[in-house]
């Protein structure tokens, strides 16, 4: 039975957080297994703590007067969370009902998942802690092994020089607050206070400051938060920010931010995947492509093309995902194409909602995909069952999209008509269009970039998968940083015949974690990591 009744005891109700707090002073008793403790003592210890200042509840009340945790499934074995300045003031062994006074009381209890018995033990509440991620330095002279040098900032074998340009890139899905609240079932393992934006944003900004990347590719950036907090905060850190919000009703989008001291902006190219005249493209995902010029005192360097996207999530709509990817690649091809026919180096980041080894992932890395007979639910590798799934149509997208099977923009060709001949009838014109379309039908997709993934996606010693996102339902890899490989690395790869200006060398990457690692700190989000995704970070070198 609930310890306090809202209506009878006069308690307010918060809409989203489902927390309750008193609207007037009231003496409360301990009921059943619920414990209480003097409010005056807790107020002295935690009123000025960040937990109280960040508890802003959506709904009728702008701020709760003190932290509250639901009493659902309360256990006598529970130990109160450490909300206090000093642990010595409240020893766990002294928490006994008979030690409590009859003054005004605050109710504390532990939030546990609805069906804890149905969850694997790895997903049950763990003590909060800090996860450690190391820099893995890639030594170009020893490609067989990756050298781990802890948290050192510089690899002694990768020192900078006048004819090299080094820069770092972060890709981070920061979890839109609106999407978090719309999908609250994914975060039942979390304590509610850590899910509030006023608690989460300082943690996210702290991560960005700590890693200090030269280029940031952010996904799920909520528009109102971007304008009020994210952009001003990043600009104060020396970043220039570009943003593209999703079409439709979802108020989030993608942002690319770069350091003024490292780059100058050449062009901004947003990509909208929604097309009102094409029934297939009825989703509101977007991409953003920037062309950046490195600021180097010496000779002129090639520009760098940076792309960021968040593809459709729906595991059963691989046809839409592939088409969105093709549209992004076509824009990259247009932006990165140089006058001499070569391509400048490319970095493509984002949440691709596809797992390593899936057809979509393989298409990015290998540059080709034959999708004949491929079920739409198998494209991203997220869907396990193939029952009831239709096969991808050939071609996947209609000709009026204006993108070829090579993932480049194409000019629609109109059949030539001799003026001396009599006018062609409408039927003859339609027959001509059908013939032209039939010649182009193919189940082979291609692109001309030699792209490599920063991460290997599996730990070399154990073969355990790396994880980039973790919540109550799953822990998988869907986030990536792809880059144009150095010339010496592209031999034998599809698209290797396409010339590159320079090419990028991977110097280092921030290590990822296993699912087990993340559940030792109660998954994501948690007290220290405020998104359900991990930030990906890589250091590159451009040879001039």
Coordinates of C-alpha atoms in Angstrom, one line a residue:
X1 CA 0.0 0.0 0.0
X2 CA 1.3 3.5 -0.8
X3 CA 2.6 5.2 2.3
X4 CA 0.9 8.5 1.4
X5 CA -2.3 9.1 -0.4
X6 CA -2.3 12.2 -2.6
X7 CA -5.9 13.2 -2.2
X8 CA -6.4 12.4 1.5
X9 CA -3.1 13.9 2.6
X10 CA -3.1 16.9 0.3
X11 CA -0.2 16.1 -2.0
X12 CA 0.6 17.6 -5.4
X13 CA 1.1 15.4 -8.4
X14 CA 3.8 15.8 -11.1
X15 CA 2.7 14.7 -14.5
X16 CA 5.8 13.2 -16.1
X17 CA 7.9 12.3 -13.1
X18 CA 4.9 10.8 -11.2
X19 CA 6.5 12.2 -8.0
X20 CA 4.5 13.7 -5.1
X21 CA 5.3 16.3 -2.6
X22 CA 3.3 18.1 0.2
X23 CA 1.3 21.2 -0.6
X24 CA 1.2 22.0 3.2
X25 CA 3.1 20.8 6.3
X26 CA 1.8 17.5 7.5
X27 CA 2.9 14.9 10.1
X28 CA 3.3 11.5 8.4
X29 CA 3.6 8.1 9.9
X30 CA 5.6 5.1 8.8
X31 CA 3.4 2.5 7.1
X32 CA 4.3 -1.0 6.3
X33 CA 7.8 -1.3 5.0
X34 CA 8.2 2.3 4.0
X35 CA 10.6 4.4 6.1
X36 CA 10.6 8.1 6.8
X37 CA 13.2 10.4 8.2
X38 CA 13.1 13.9 9.7
X39 CA 12.6 16.6 7.0
X40 CA 14.6 19.2 8.9
X41 CA 17.7 17.1 9.0
X42 CA 17.5 16.2 5.3
X43 CA 16.8 19.8 4.4
X44 CA 20.0 21.0 6.0
X45 CA 22.0 18.3 4.2
X46 CA 20.6 18.4 0.7
X47 CA 18.7 21.6 0.1
X48 CA 21.8 23.2 -1.4
X49 CA 22.8 20.1 -3.4
X50 CA 22.4 20.0 -7.1
X51 CA 19.7 17.3 -6.8
X52 CA 17.2 19.7 -5.3
X53 CA 18.0 22.6 -7.7
X54 CA 17.5 20.5 -10.8
X55 CA 14.2 18.9 -9.9
X56 CA 12.1 20.9 -12.2
X57 CA 8.9 19.0 -13.0
X58 CA 6.9 19.5 -16.2
X59 CA 3.3 20.3 -15.4
X60 CA 1.7 22.7 -13.0
X61 CA 4.7 23.0 -10.6
X62 CA 7.9 24.5 -11.8
X63 CA 10.1 23.1 -9.0
X64 CA 9.6 20.4 -6.4
X65 CA 10.5 21.6 -2.9
X66 CA 12.7 18.6 -2.2
X67 CA 13.7 15.3 -3.9
X68 CA 11.1 12.5 -3.9
X69 CA 11.5 8.9 -4.9
X70 CA 8.6 6.6 -5.5
X71 CA 7.8 4.0 -2.9
X72 CA 7.0 1.2 -5.4
X73 CA 8.4 -2.2 -4.4
X74 CA 10.2 -0.8 -1.4
X75 CA 12.5 -3.3 0.3
X76 CA 13.8 -3.4 3.9
X77 CA 17.2 -4.2 2.4
X78 CA 17.3 -0.9 0.6
X79 CA 20.0 1.6 1.5
X80 CA 19.2 5.3 0.9
X81 CA 21.1 7.0 -2.0
X82 CA 24.0 9.2 -1.1
X83 CA 22.3 12.7 -1.3
X84 CA 24.2 14.1 1.6
X85 CA 27.3 16.2 2.1
X86 CA 28.7 13.8 4.6
X87 CA 28.0 10.1 5.0
X88 CA 28.8 10.3 8.7
X89 CA 25.6 12.3 9.4
X90 CA 23.4 9.4 8.4
X91 CA 24.9 6.0 9.0
X92 CA 22.9 3.3 7.3
X93 CA 22.9 1.2 10.5
X94 CA 21.0 4.0 12.3
X95 CA 18.1 4.0 9.9
X96 CA 15.5 2.5 12.2
X97 CA 11.8 3.4 12.6
X98 CA 12.2 3.7 16.4
X99 CA 14.9 6.4 16.0
X100 CA 12.6 8.8 14.1
X101 CA 11.1 11.8 15.7
X102 CA 7.5 13.0 15.2
X103 CA 8.4 16.2 13.3
X104 CA 7.6 16.9 9.7
X105 CA 9.0 14.1 7.6
X106 CA 10.3 13.4 4.1
X107 CA 9.6 10.1 2.5
X108 CA 12.5 8.3 0.8
X109 CA 12.3 5.1 -1.1
X110 CA 14.0 3.3 -3.9
X111 CA 12.7 3.1 -7.5
X112 CA 13.0 -0.3 -9.0
X113 CA 11.9 -1.6 -12.4
X114 CA 8.3 -2.8 -12.5
X115 CA 9.2 -6.5 -13.0
X116 CA 12.6 -6.8 -11.5
X117 CA 12.2 -10.6 -11.3
X118 CA 11.8 -10.7 -15.1
X119 CA 15.0 -8.8 -15.8
X120 CA 18.4 -10.5 -16.0
X121 CA 20.6 -9.8 -12.9
X122 CA 22.9 -7.7 -15.0
X123 CA 20.2 -5.1 -15.5
X124 CA 19.2 -4.8 -11.8
X125 CA 20.1 -1.7 -9.9
X126 CA 23.8 -1.4 -9.3
X127 CA 25.7 1.1 -7.3
X128 CA 26.6 4.2 -9.3
X129 CA 30.2 4.6 -10.4
X130 CA 32.4 6.1 -13.1
X131 CA 33.2 4.2 -16.2
X132 CA 36.7 4.5 -17.5
X133 CA 37.5 4.9 -21.2
X134 CA 41.1 4.9 -22.5
X135 CA 42.7 6.4 -25.5
X136 CA 43.7 3.7 -28.0
X137 CA 46.5 5.0 -30.2
X138 CA 46.9 3.5 -33.7
X139 CA 50.5 3.3 -34.7
X140 CA 50.9 3.5 -38.5
X141 CA 54.1 1.6 -38.4
X142 CA 52.5 -1.4 -36.6
X143 CA 49.1 -2.0 -38.0
X144 CA 48.7 -5.5 -36.6
X145 CA 48.1 -4.3 -33.0
X146 CA 46.6 -1.3 -31.3
X147 CA 48.7 0.3 -28.7
X148 CA 46.9 1.4 -25.5
X149 CA 48.6 4.3 -23.8
X150 CA 46.0 5.1 -21.1
X151 CA 44.9 8.6 -20.9
X152 CA 48.0 10.3 -22.3
X153 CA 47.2 13.1 -24.8
X154 CA 50.0 12.6 -27.2
X155 CA 51.3 9.5 -28.9
X156 CA 55.1 9.9 -29.1
X157 CA 55.1 8.4 -32.6
X158 CA 52.5 10.7 -33.8
X159 CA 53.9 14.1 -33.2
X160 CA 52.7 17.1 -35.3
X161 CA 54.8 18.8 -37.9
X162 CA 54.4 21.6 -40.4
X163 CA 53.2 19.4 -43.3
X164 CA 50.5 17.7 -41.2
X165 CA 47.2 18.9 -39.9
X166 CA 45.8 17.0 -36.8
X167 CA 42.2 17.3 -35.6
X168 CA 39.7 15.5 -33.5
X169 CA 36.0 14.6 -34.1
X170 CA 33.3 13.7 -31.6
X171 CA 30.0 12.1 -32.6
X172 CA 27.4 12.1 -29.8
X173 CA 23.7 11.4 -29.6
X174 CA 22.8 13.5 -26.6
X175 CA 19.2 12.2 -26.2
X176 CA 16.5 14.7 -26.8
X177 CA 14.4 15.4 -23.7
X178 CA 11.2 15.2 -25.6
X179 CA 12.1 11.8 -27.0
X180 CA 13.2 10.6 -23.6
X181 CA 9.8 11.5 -22.1
X182 CA 7.9 10.0 -25.1
X183 CA 9.8 6.7 -24.6
X184 CA 10.0 6.5 -20.8
X185 CA 9.7 2.7 -20.9
X186 CA 13.3 2.6 -22.1
X187 CA 14.5 4.2 -18.9
X188 CA 12.8 2.3 -16.2
X189 CA 16.1 1.3 -14.8
X190 CA 17.0 4.9 -14.1
X191 CA 16.5 7.0 -11.0
X192 CA 14.1 9.8 -12.1
X193 CA 16.2 12.8 -11.0
X194 CA 19.0 11.8 -13.5
X195 CA 16.5 12.0 -16.4
X196 CA 15.7 15.7 -16.0
X197 CA 17.3 18.0 -18.5
X198 CA 18.5 20.4 -15.8
X199 CA 20.5 17.5 -14.4
X200 CA 21.6 16.0 -17.8
X201 CA 22.8 19.1 -19.7
X202 CA 25.6 20.1 -17.2
X203 CA 26.9 16.5 -17.5
X204 CA 26.8 16.5 -21.3
X205 CA 28.6 19.9 -21.4
X206 CA 31.2 18.6 -18.9
X207 CA 31.9 15.7 -21.3
X208 CA 32.3 18.1 -24.3
X209 CA 34.6 20.3 -22.3
X210 CA 36.7 17.4 -21.1
X211 CA 37.3 15.9 -24.5
X212 CA 37.6 19.3 -26.3
X213 CA 37.1 17.9 -29.8
X214 CA 37.8 20.2 -32.7
X215 CA 34.6 19.0 -34.5
X216 CA 31.3 18.0 -32.8
X217 CA 28.6 16.0 -34.6
X218 CA 25.6 16.0 -32.3
X219 CA 22.3 14.1 -32.8
X220 CA 18.9 14.5 -31.1
X221 CA 19.6 18.1 -30.4
X222 CA 16.3 19.6 -29.2
X223 CA 15.6 23.0 -30.8
X224 CA 14.6 25.0 -27.7
X225 CA 17.5 23.6 -25.8
X226 CA 19.8 24.3 -28.7
X227 CA 18.8 28.0 -28.8
X228 CA 18.7 28.6 -25.1
X229 CA 21.6 26.6 -23.7
X230 CA 23.5 24.3 -26.1
X231 CA 24.6 26.9 -28.7
X232 CA 25.5 29.7 -26.3
X233 CA 27.5 27.3 -24.2
X234 CA 29.4 25.9 -27.1
X235 CA 30.0 29.3 -28.6
X236 CA 31.6 30.4 -25.3
X237 CA 34.0 27.4 -25.7
X238 CA 35.1 28.7 -29.1
X239 CA 32.8 26.7 -31.4
X240 CA 30.9 27.8 -34.4
X241 CA 27.6 26.0 -34.6
X242 CA 25.3 24.9 -37.5
X243 CA 22.0 23.2 -36.9
X244 CA 19.3 21.4 -39.0
X245 CA 16.0 20.6 -37.3
X246 CA 13.9 17.6 -38.4
X247 CA 11.0 18.3 -40.6
X248 CA 7.6 17.5 -39.2
X249 CA 6.6 17.7 -35.5
X250 CA 9.6 16.3 -33.8
X251 CA 11.6 19.3 -32.4
X252 CA 15.1 17.9 -32.6
X253 CA 17.8 17.7 -35.2
X254 CA 21.5 17.4 -36.0
X255 CA 24.2 19.9 -35.3
X256 CA 27.8 20.3 -36.4
X257 CA 30.1 22.5 -34.4
X258 CA 33.7 23.3 -35.0
X259 CA 36.5 25.3 -33.4
X260 CA 37.1 28.8 -34.8
X261 CA 40.8 28.3 -34.2
X262 CA 41.0 25.2 -36.4
X263 CA 38.6 25.7 -39.3
X264 CA 36.9 28.2 -41.4
X265 CA 33.4 27.5 -42.9
X266 CA 33.2 27.1 -46.7
X267 CA 29.6 25.9 -47.1
X268 CA 26.6 24.6 -45.2
X269 CA 24.4 21.9 -46.9
X270 CA 21.3 20.6 -45.0
X271 CA 19.6 17.5 -46.3
X272 CA 15.9 16.8 -45.8
X273 CA 15.0 13.2 -46.3
X274 CA 11.2 13.9 -46.4
X275 CA 9.8 14.3 -49.9
X276 CA 6.1 15.1 -50.2
X277 CA 5.9 13.8 -53.7
X278 CA 7.5 10.4 -52.9
X279 CA 5.4 8.0 -50.7
X280 CA 8.5 6.1 -49.6
X281 CA 10.1 9.2 -48.1
X282 CA 7.4 10.1 -45.6
X283 CA 9.8 10.3 -42.5
X284 CA 11.3 13.5 -41.1
X285 CA 14.9 12.5 -40.6
X286 CA 17.6 14.9 -41.8
X287 CA 21.4 15.2 -42.4
X288 CA 23.8 18.1 -42.4
X289 CA 27.0 18.4 -44.6
X290 CA 29.7 21.1 -44.0
X291 CA 32.8 21.9 -46.0
X292 CA 35.5 23.1 -43.7
X293 CA 38.9 24.7 -44.5
X294 CA 41.7 23.9 -42.1
X295 CA 43.5 27.0 -40.8
X296 CA 47.1 26.3 -41.6
X297 CA 49.9 28.9 -41.9
X298 CA 51.8 27.0 -44.5
X299 CA 50.7 26.0 -48.0
X300 CA 47.0 25.7 -48.8
X301 CA 45.4 22.4 -47.7
X302 CA 42.4 20.6 -49.1
X303 CA 39.1 21.2 -47.5
X304 CA 37.5 18.5 -45.3
X305 CA 33.9 17.4 -45.8
X306 CA 32.1 16.6 -42.5
X307 CA 28.6 15.0 -42.6
X308 CA 26.2 14.2 -39.7
X309 CA 22.9 12.4 -39.7
X310 CA 20.4 10.4 -37.7
X311 CA 18.7 7.8 -39.9
X312 CA 15.2 6.3 -39.3
X313 CA 15.0 4.0 -36.3
X314 CA 12.2 1.6 -37.5
X315 CA 14.0 -1.8 -37.9
X316 CA 11.4 -3.0 -40.4
X317 CA 11.9 -0.1 -42.9
X318 CA 15.3 -0.9 -44.4
X319 CA 14.0 0.5 -47.7
X320 CA 13.7 4.0 -46.1
X321 CA 17.0 3.7 -44.3
X322 CA 18.9 2.8 -47.5
X323 CA 17.2 5.6 -49.4
X324 CA 18.0 8.2 -46.7
X325 CA 21.7 7.0 -46.8
X326 CA 21.8 7.3 -50.6
X327 CA 20.5 10.9 -50.3
X328 CA 23.2 11.7 -47.8
X329 CA 25.9 10.2 -49.9
X330 CA 24.7 12.1 -53.0
X331 CA 25.0 15.4 -51.1
X332 CA 28.4 14.4 -49.8
X333 CA 29.5 13.6 -53.3
X334 CA 28.3 17.0 -54.5
X335 CA 30.0 18.9 -51.7
X336 CA 33.3 16.9 -51.6
X337 CA 33.8 16.8 -55.4
X338 CA 36.7 19.0 -56.5
X339 CA 37.2 20.7 -59.8
X340 CA 39.9 18.3 -60.8
X341 CA 37.5 15.3 -60.4
X342 CA 38.9 14.2 -57.0
X343 CA 37.2 14.1 -53.7
X344 CA 38.4 15.9 -50.6
X345 CA 38.7 13.9 -47.3
X346 CA 35.4 12.9 -45.8
X347 CA 34.3 12.3 -42.2
X348 CA 30.7 10.9 -41.9
X349 CA 29.3 10.7 -38.4
X350 CA 25.9 9.8 -36.9
X351 CA 23.4 7.4 -35.5
X352 CA 22.7 5.1 -38.4
X353 CA 20.4 2.8 -36.5
X354 CA 22.1 -0.2 -38.0
X355 CA 24.4 -2.7 -36.4
X356 CA 27.9 -3.8 -37.5
X357 CA 27.9 -6.4 -40.3
X358 CA 24.4 -5.5 -41.5
X359 CA 23.8 -4.9 -45.2
X360 CA 23.6 -1.1 -44.6
X361 CA 26.8 -1.1 -42.7
X362 CA 28.6 -3.3 -45.2
X363 CA 27.4 -1.0 -48.0
X364 CA 29.1 2.0 -46.3
X365 CA 32.4 0.2 -45.9
X366 CA 32.6 -1.8 -49.0
X367 CA 31.0 0.7 -51.4
X368 CA 28.6 -1.8 -53.0
X369 CA 25.5 -3.8 -52.2
X370 CA 23.4 -6.2 -54.2
X371 CA 20.0 -6.1 -52.4
X372 CA 18.1 -8.5 -54.7
X373 CA 16.0 -10.7 -52.5
X374 CA 16.9 -8.8 -49.3
X375 CA 14.0 -8.5 -46.8
X376 CA 13.5 -4.9 -45.7
X377 CA 13.8 -5.9 -42.0
X378 CA 17.3 -7.3 -42.5
X379 CA 18.8 -4.2 -43.9
X380 CA 19.8 -2.7 -40.5
X381 CA 20.4 -6.0 -38.7
X382 CA 18.1 -4.9 -35.8
X383 CA 15.2 -7.1 -36.7
X384 CA 15.6 -10.8 -35.7
X385 CA 12.5 -12.3 -37.4
X386 CA 11.9 -12.3 -41.1
X387 CA 8.3 -13.4 -41.0
X388 CA 5.9 -11.2 -42.8
X389 CA 8.6 -9.1 -44.3
X390 CA 8.5 -8.1 -47.9
X391 CA 11.5 -8.1 -50.2
X392 CA 13.1 -4.8 -51.3
X393 CA 11.7 -3.6 -54.6
X394 CA 14.0 -3.0 -57.6
X395 CA 14.8 -0.2 -57.7
X396 CA 14.3 0.8 -54.1
X397 CA 13.4 4.5 -54.8
X398 CA 11.6 5.9 -57.8
X399 CA 13.4 7.7 -60.6
X400 CA 12.0 11.1 -59.8
X401 CA 14.1 11.2 -56.6
X402 CA 16.9 12.2 -59.0
X403 CA 19.6 10.0 -57.4
X404 CA 21.3 7.2 -59.3
X405 CA 22.2 3.7 -58.1
X406 CA 25.7 5.1 -57.7
X407 CA 24.3 7.5 -55.0
X408 CA 25.0 10.7 -56.9
X409 CA 22.6 13.3 -58.2
X410 CA 21.6 12.7 -61.8
X411 CA 20.0 15.0 -64.4
X412 CA 16.8 13.6 -65.7
X413 CA 17.1 12.9 -69.4
X414 CA 14.2 13.8 -71.6
X415 CA 13.7 11.8 -74.8
X416 CA 14.8 13.8 -77.9
X417 CA 12.1 14.4 -80.5
X418 CA 12.8 15.4 -84.1
X419 CA 10.9 18.6 -85.0
X420 CA 10.4 17.4 -88.6
X421 CA 8.4 14.4 -87.4
X422 CA 4.8 14.5 -86.5
X423 CA 4.1 15.1 -82.8
X424 CA 4.4 12.0 -80.7
X425 CA 1.2 10.9 -79.0
X426 CA 1.1 10.7 -75.2
X427 CA 1.1 6.9 -75.4
X428 CA 4.3 6.9 -77.4
X429 CA 6.0 9.2 -74.9
X430 CA 5.0 6.9 -72.0
X431 CA 6.4 3.9 -73.9
X432 CA 9.7 5.8 -74.3
X433 CA 9.9 6.6 -70.6
X434 CA 9.3 3.0 -69.7
X435 CA 12.1 1.8 -72.0
X436 CA 14.5 4.3 -70.5
X437 CA 13.6 3.3 -67.0
X438 CA 13.9 -0.4 -67.7
X439 CA 17.4 0.0 -68.9
X440 CA 18.4 1.5 -65.6
X441 CA 16.8 -1.2 -63.3
X442 CA 19.5 -2.7 -61.2
X443 CA 19.7 -4.3 -57.7
X444 CA 23.3 -3.0 -57.3
X445 CA 24.0 0.0 -55.2
X446 CA 27.4 1.7 -55.3
X447 CA 29.3 4.7 -53.9
X448 CA 32.7 6.0 -54.8
X449 CA 34.1 6.7 -51.3
X450 CA 36.7 4.5 -49.6
X451 CA 35.3 4.7 -46.0
X452 CA 36.6 3.0 -43.0
X453 CA 35.1 2.8 -39.5
X454 CA 37.1 4.3 -36.6
X455 CA 36.0 1.4 -34.4
X456 CA 36.5 -2.4 -34.9
X457 CA 33.2 -3.1 -33.0
X458 CA 34.6 -6.2 -31.2
X459 CA 37.2 -6.5 -28.5
X460 CA 40.2 -8.3 -30.1
X461 CA 41.0 -10.6 -27.2
X462 CA 37.5 -11.8 -26.4
X463 CA 35.3 -11.1 -29.4
X464 CA 32.7 -9.4 -27.2
X465 CA 30.8 -6.7 -29.0
X466 CA 31.4 -3.0 -28.3
X467 CA 28.4 -1.0 -27.3
X468 CA 27.5 2.6 -28.2
X469 CA 23.9 2.7 -26.7
X470 CA 22.4 1.0 -23.7
X471 CA 18.9 1.3 -22.2
X472 CA 16.3 -1.0 -20.7
X473 CA 15.5 -2.8 -24.0
X474 CA 18.9 -3.3 -25.7
X475 CA 22.6 -2.6 -25.7
X476 CA 24.1 -2.5 -29.2
X477 CA 26.2 -0.4 -31.6
X478 CA 24.4 2.0 -33.9
X479 CA 26.7 5.1 -33.8
X480 CA 29.7 5.4 -36.1
X481 CA 32.5 7.7 -37.3
X482 CA 33.4 6.8 -40.9
X483 CA 36.3 8.5 -42.6
X484 CA 38.2 8.6 -45.9
X485 CA 41.1 6.1 -45.6
X486 CA 44.6 7.1 -46.4
X487 CA 45.8 6.2 -50.0
X488 CA 47.9 3.3 -48.8
X489 CA 44.9 1.8 -47.0
X490 CA 42.5 1.8 -49.9
X491 CA 44.2 -0.7 -52.2
X492 CA 41.8 -3.4 -53.2
X493 CA 38.8 -1.6 -51.7
X494 CA 35.8 -0.8 -53.9
X495 CA 36.1 2.8 -55.0
X496 CA 39.9 2.8 -54.6
X497 CA 40.2 4.0 -58.2
X498 CA 38.7 7.3 -57.2
X499 CA 41.4 9.8 -56.4
X500 CA 41.6 11.4 -53.0
X501 CA 43.2 14.7 -52.1
X502 CA 45.4 13.6 -49.2
X503 CA 43.3 11.2 -47.2
X504 CA 43.0 10.8 -43.4
X505 CA 45.1 8.8 -41.1
X506 CA 43.5 7.5 -37.9
X507 CA 45.7 8.4 -35.0
X508 CA 43.6 7.5 -31.9
X509 CA 40.2 6.6 -30.7
X510 CA 38.4 6.7 -27.4
X511 CA 37.7 3.1 -26.3
X512 CA 34.2 1.8 -26.2
X513 CA 32.7 -0.6 -23.5
X514 CA 30.8 -3.8 -23.3
X515 CA 27.2 -4.2 -22.2
X516 CA 28.4 -5.7 -18.9
X517 CA 30.7 -2.7 -18.3
X518 CA 27.7 -0.3 -18.6
X519 CA 25.4 -2.3 -16.4
X520 CA 27.9 -2.1 -13.6
X521 CA 27.0 1.6 -13.4
X522 CA 23.3 1.0 -14.0
X523 CA 23.3 1.3 -17.8
X524 CA 22.6 4.6 -19.5
X525 CA 21.7 7.3 -18.6
X526 CA 23.2 7.4 -15.1
X527 CA 24.5 9.9 -12.6
X528 CA 27.7 10.6 -14.7
X529 CA 26.7 9.8 -18.2
X530 CA 23.5 11.7 -19.2
X531 CA 22.6 10.2 -22.6
X532 CA 21.6 6.6 -23.5
X533 CA 24.5 6.8 -26.1
X534 CA 28.2 7.0 -25.5
X535 CA 30.2 9.8 -27.2
X536 CA 32.5 8.5 -30.0
X537 CA 35.8 10.3 -30.4
X538 CA 38.7 10.0 -32.9
X539 CA 41.9 11.9 -33.7
X540 CA 42.9 12.2 -37.4
X541 CA 45.8 13.5 -39.3
X542 CA 45.6 15.1 -42.8
X543 CA 48.9 14.7 -44.7
X544 CA 49.5 18.0 -46.7

